[in-house]
Amino acid sequence: MLNILIEPLQYGFMQRSLIIAILVGLLCAVVGSYLMVQRLALLGDAISHSVLPGLAIAFMVGGNIFVGAFIAGILSTVAITFINTRSPIKEDAAMGIVLSAFFALGITLITVIQKSNKIDLNHFLFGNILGVTADEVRDTAIIAAIVLIVIVLLYKELLFYTFDPLGAQAAGLPVNRLNFGLMVLIALTIVASMKAVGVILVLSLLITPGATAYLLVKRLHQVMILGAVIGIISSISGMYLSYFYNLPSGPAIVLVVSGLFVLALFFSPRHGIFKANANKK
């Protein structure tokens, strides 16, 4: 067993991949807990798909794809807020409109790039964690550190705003800034995660670890901590499955975290389906 655990670590690409996996598993679970509690999973989906044109444009001009993705993510949140506040269109519909428009633009740009340069950019969609460079590990670590520090510093304010936005506004908290700040944190998290699982699968890492933890514990900080543990375990396990069974790494990670959610859904001591059925009897 020890040899099985050590064998992948002999290779530099696996060492870098595992570092990214741990960072992404931790970061997505912590930030995604706010999305799940606020029932804003669609927002995470909208932002994750909306970063695609930023990636493509940054690639075309030779810029940093992390910066391009982040700018596109912020523009998508601004567009959603603008549509929601300046029209009778509800927020969920605004998310759907922006998601589809940005994603279609991104796919179009990627197709144009691939035709003219004869290269494959599908790793933007599905991730390529095995191909991360030392610079990308550094960038991901910096983003993760920034996001986690902000969450620690603003934990009480974000907690109040998350569970009672009207009460937070009445108490004098800058709810608009908190809302925008949370969107920025989500965008940064997605940017940090896109190399690992791609823009299509990142929503699973954002939502599923927190949802799994929510079935097992009560308080938000407990959901964050347990969700982070689940996210890290799922990411590492997915990497090992990818290595030993020649599976795509991003989907392997998502399948592991989804499997843990199914186990919690059926066997959770608090909300498990089998427990509920047993109580009825």
mmCIF file of N, CA and C in Angstrom, residues 4 36 55 126 128 169 212 218 229 238-239 248 255:
data_model
loop_
_atom_site.group_PDB
_atom_site.id
_atom_site.type_symbol
_atom_site.label_atom_id
_atom_site.label_comp_id
_atom_site.label_asym_id
_atom_site.label_seq_id
_atom_site.Cartn_x
_atom_site.Cartn_y
_atom_site.Cartn_z
ATOM 1 N N ILE A 4 2.258 1.966 -3.347
ATOM 2 C CA ILE A 4 1.245 2.516 -4.246
ATOM 3 C C ILE A 4 1.100 4.019 -4.026
ATOM 4 N N MET A 36 -23.787 27.508 -1.656
ATOM 5 C CA MET A 36 -24.797 26.513 -1.332
ATOM 6 C C MET A 36 -25.797 27.045 -0.312
ATOM 7 N N LEU A 55 -10.382 33.636 -21.205
ATOM 8 C CA LEU A 55 -9.280 32.712 -21.471
ATOM 9 C C LEU A 55 -8.838 32.790 -22.930
ATOM 10 N N PHE A 126 -12.214 21.043 -19.916
ATOM 11 C CA PHE A 126 -12.244 19.861 -19.056
ATOM 12 C C PHE A 126 -11.050 19.760 -18.110
ATOM 13 N N ASN A 128 -6.665 20.119 -17.276
ATOM 14 C CA ASN A 128 -5.473 19.310 -17.599
ATOM 15 C C ASN A 128 -4.498 19.451 -16.450
ATOM 16 N N GLN A 169 -28.241 44.577 6.195
ATOM 17 C CA GLN A 169 -28.409 45.942 5.679
ATOM 18 C C GLN A 169 -28.923 46.867 6.769
ATOM 19 N N THR A 212 -22.216 17.931 0.610
ATOM 20 C CA THR A 212 -21.974 16.691 1.349
ATOM 21 C C THR A 212 -21.801 16.983 2.836
ATOM 22 N N LYS A 218 -23.942 20.950 11.129
ATOM 23 C CA LYS A 218 -24.962 21.989 11.197
ATOM 24 C C LYS A 218 -24.448 23.380 10.844
ATOM 25 N N VAL A 229 -12.094 19.177 3.852
ATOM 26 C CA VAL A 229 -11.521 17.837 3.991
ATOM 27 C C VAL A 229 -12.023 16.928 2.870
ATOM 28 N N GLY A 238 -8.963 11.324 -6.765
ATOM 29 C CA GLY A 238 -9.159 11.407 -8.204
ATOM 30 C C GLY A 238 -7.850 11.399 -8.958
ATOM 31 N N MET A 239 -6.832 12.058 -8.393
ATOM 32 C CA MET A 239 -5.525 12.078 -9.041
ATOM 33 C C MET A 239 -4.904 10.681 -9.085
ATOM 34 N N PRO A 248 -9.169 10.474 -17.305
ATOM 35 C CA PRO A 248 -9.025 11.937 -17.306
ATOM 36 C C PRO A 248 -9.127 12.460 -15.881
ATOM 37 N N LEU A 255 -16.045 12.591 -10.120
ATOM 38 C CA LEU A 255 -16.741 11.337 -9.823
ATOM 39 C C LEU A 255 -16.532 10.912 -8.370
#
